[in-house]
């Protein structure tokens, strides 16, 4: 799987330090399949291109706040569980 990590840069004493976050979207993928059947049908409900959805699930692109809100509505994900679906970092 190709993974583009969330990159954050910190500067301390003139040194550049790069923190890399890799997110685990397995729970989100399972929920998509459970509710919509597959990513293609999910993309249709999201009114989004299936390639865009695939890119976001493989971390080639980021989920926006509005993406997360709409996805939670479509997949009936409670606000209290957003972290589990979107911010479960690996490592």
PDB file of C-alpha atoms in Angstrom:
ATOM      1  CA  UNK A   1       0.000   0.000   0.000  1.00  0.00           C
ATOM      2  CA  UNK A   2       1.313   3.420  -0.894  1.00  0.00           C
ATOM      3  CA  UNK A   3       1.261   5.695   2.120  1.00  0.00           C
ATOM      4  CA  UNK A   4       1.696   9.453   2.151  1.00  0.00           C
ATOM      5  CA  UNK A   5       1.986  10.476   5.755  1.00  0.00           C
ATOM      6  CA  UNK A   6       0.746  13.598   7.466  1.00  0.00           C
ATOM      7  CA  UNK A   7       3.918  15.652   7.687  1.00  0.00           C
ATOM      8  CA  UNK A   8       4.459  18.260  10.369  1.00  0.00           C
ATOM      9  CA  UNK A   9       7.618  20.286  10.651  1.00  0.00           C
ATOM     10  CA  UNK A  10       9.139  21.506  13.875  1.00  0.00           C
ATOM     11  CA  UNK A  11      12.055  23.853  14.228  1.00  0.00           C
ATOM     12  CA  UNK A  12      14.211  23.825  17.328  1.00  0.00           C
ATOM     13  CA  UNK A  13      17.636  25.429  17.683  1.00  0.00           C
ATOM     14  CA  UNK A  14      17.899  25.807  13.920  1.00  0.00           C
ATOM     15  CA  UNK A  15      17.319  22.109  13.302  1.00  0.00           C
ATOM     16  CA  UNK A  16      14.433  20.934  11.194  1.00  0.00           C
ATOM     17  CA  UNK A  17      12.617  17.927  12.618  1.00  0.00           C
ATOM     18  CA  UNK A  18       9.906  16.206  10.626  1.00  0.00           C
ATOM     19  CA  UNK A  19       7.158  14.272  12.408  1.00  0.00           C
ATOM     20  CA  UNK A  20       5.303  11.757  10.282  1.00  0.00           C
ATOM     21  CA  UNK A  21       1.837  10.472  11.164  1.00  0.00           C
ATOM     22  CA  UNK A  22       0.441   7.456   9.341  1.00  0.00           C
ATOM     23  CA  UNK A  23      -3.259   6.837   9.884  1.00  0.00           C
ATOM     24  CA  UNK A  24      -5.053   3.503  10.034  1.00  0.00           C
ATOM     25  CA  UNK A  25      -8.315   3.658   8.061  1.00  0.00           C
ATOM     26  CA  UNK A  26      -9.178  -0.054   8.431  1.00  0.00           C
ATOM     27  CA  UNK A  27     -12.165   0.651  10.675  1.00  0.00           C
ATOM     28  CA  UNK A  28     -13.430   3.252   8.191  1.00  0.00           C
ATOM     29  CA  UNK A  29     -13.010   0.821   5.269  1.00  0.00           C
ATOM     30  CA  UNK A  30     -14.984  -1.843   7.152  1.00  0.00           C
ATOM     31  CA  UNK A  31     -17.767   0.648   7.904  1.00  0.00           C
ATOM     32  CA  UNK A  32     -17.885   1.740   4.243  1.00  0.00           C
ATOM     33  CA  UNK A  33     -18.308  -1.893   3.142  1.00  0.00           C
ATOM     34  CA  UNK A  34     -20.856  -2.569   5.891  1.00  0.00           C
ATOM     35  CA  UNK A  35     -23.074   0.433   5.057  1.00  0.00           C
ATOM     36  CA  UNK A  36     -22.528   0.970   1.313  1.00  0.00           C
ATOM     37  CA  UNK A  37     -21.263  -2.355   0.035  1.00  0.00           C
ATOM     38  CA  UNK A  38     -18.085  -0.999  -1.571  1.00  0.00           C
ATOM     39  CA  UNK A  39     -16.048   2.150  -2.207  1.00  0.00           C
ATOM     40  CA  UNK A  40     -17.727   2.817  -5.576  1.00  0.00           C
ATOM     41  CA  UNK A  41     -21.196   3.008  -4.037  1.00  0.00           C
ATOM     42  CA  UNK A  42     -19.805   5.013  -1.126  1.00  0.00           C
ATOM     43  CA  UNK A  43     -18.216   7.518  -3.537  1.00  0.00           C
ATOM     44  CA  UNK A  44     -21.580   7.904  -5.297  1.00  0.00           C
ATOM     45  CA  UNK A  45     -23.306   8.697  -1.989  1.00  0.00           C
ATOM     46  CA  UNK A  46     -20.492  11.091  -1.136  1.00  0.00           C
ATOM     47  CA  UNK A  47     -20.928  12.695  -4.593  1.00  0.00           C
ATOM     48  CA  UNK A  48     -17.226  12.240  -5.146  1.00  0.00           C
ATOM     49  CA  UNK A  49     -15.040  10.467  -7.686  1.00  0.00           C
ATOM     50  CA  UNK A  50     -14.069   6.945  -6.616  1.00  0.00           C
ATOM     51  CA  UNK A  51     -10.395   7.769  -7.322  1.00  0.00           C
ATOM     52  CA  UNK A  52     -10.567  10.690  -4.877  1.00  0.00           C
ATOM     53  CA  UNK A  53     -11.994   8.425  -2.182  1.00  0.00           C
ATOM     54  CA  UNK A  54      -9.311   5.808  -2.872  1.00  0.00           C
ATOM     55  CA  UNK A  55      -6.602   8.498  -2.666  1.00  0.00           C
ATOM     56  CA  UNK A  56      -7.904   9.667   0.708  1.00  0.00           C
ATOM     57  CA  UNK A  57      -8.115   6.130   2.090  1.00  0.00           C
ATOM     58  CA  UNK A  58      -4.522   5.488   0.979  1.00  0.00           C
ATOM     59  CA  UNK A  59      -3.375   8.866   2.385  1.00  0.00           C
ATOM     60  CA  UNK A  60      -2.469  10.347  -0.984  1.00  0.00           C
ATOM     61  CA  UNK A  61      -4.907  13.149  -0.127  1.00  0.00           C
ATOM     62  CA  UNK A  62      -6.258  14.422   3.182  1.00  0.00           C
ATOM     63  CA  UNK A  63      -9.805  14.278   4.502  1.00  0.00           C
ATOM     64  CA  UNK A  64     -11.178  17.790   5.067  1.00  0.00           C
ATOM     65  CA  UNK A  65     -13.401  18.664   8.014  1.00  0.00           C
ATOM     66  CA  UNK A  66     -16.402  18.847   5.697  1.00  0.00           C
ATOM     67  CA  UNK A  67     -15.475  15.404   4.269  1.00  0.00           C
ATOM     68  CA  UNK A  68     -15.419  13.959   7.776  1.00  0.00           C
ATOM     69  CA  UNK A  69     -18.771  15.527   8.692  1.00  0.00           C
ATOM     70  CA  UNK A  70     -20.469  14.209   5.535  1.00  0.00           C
ATOM     71  CA  UNK A  71     -18.889  10.763   5.870  1.00  0.00           C
ATOM     72  CA  UNK A  72     -20.129  10.554   9.461  1.00  0.00           C
ATOM     73  CA  UNK A  73     -23.658  11.368   8.285  1.00  0.00           C
ATOM     74  CA  UNK A  74     -23.571   8.799   5.471  1.00  0.00           C
ATOM     75  CA  UNK A  75     -22.042   6.047   7.606  1.00  0.00           C
ATOM     76  CA  UNK A  76     -23.925   6.966  10.796  1.00  0.00           C
ATOM     77  CA  UNK A  77     -20.718   7.435  12.789  1.00  0.00           C
ATOM     78  CA  UNK A  78     -21.318   9.179  16.135  1.00  0.00           C
ATOM     79  CA  UNK A  79     -19.199  12.242  16.932  1.00  0.00           C
ATOM     80  CA  UNK A  80     -17.759  10.388  19.905  1.00  0.00           C
ATOM     81  CA  UNK A  81     -16.193   7.835  17.517  1.00  0.00           C
ATOM     82  CA  UNK A  82     -14.667  10.208  14.923  1.00  0.00           C
ATOM     83  CA  UNK A  83     -11.188   9.748  16.388  1.00  0.00           C
ATOM     84  CA  UNK A  84     -11.420   5.963  16.015  1.00  0.00           C
ATOM     85  CA  UNK A  85     -12.286   6.217  12.321  1.00  0.00           C
ATOM     86  CA  UNK A  86     -10.115   9.137  11.173  1.00  0.00           C
ATOM     87  CA  UNK A  87      -7.250   9.726  13.601  1.00  0.00           C
ATOM     88  CA  UNK A  88      -6.054   6.287  14.650  1.00  0.00           C
ATOM     89  CA  UNK A  89      -2.318   6.742  14.069  1.00  0.00           C
ATOM     90  CA  UNK A  90      -0.018   3.816  13.391  1.00  0.00           C
ATOM     91  CA  UNK A  91       3.226   3.735  15.288  1.00  0.00           C
TER      92      UNK A  91
END
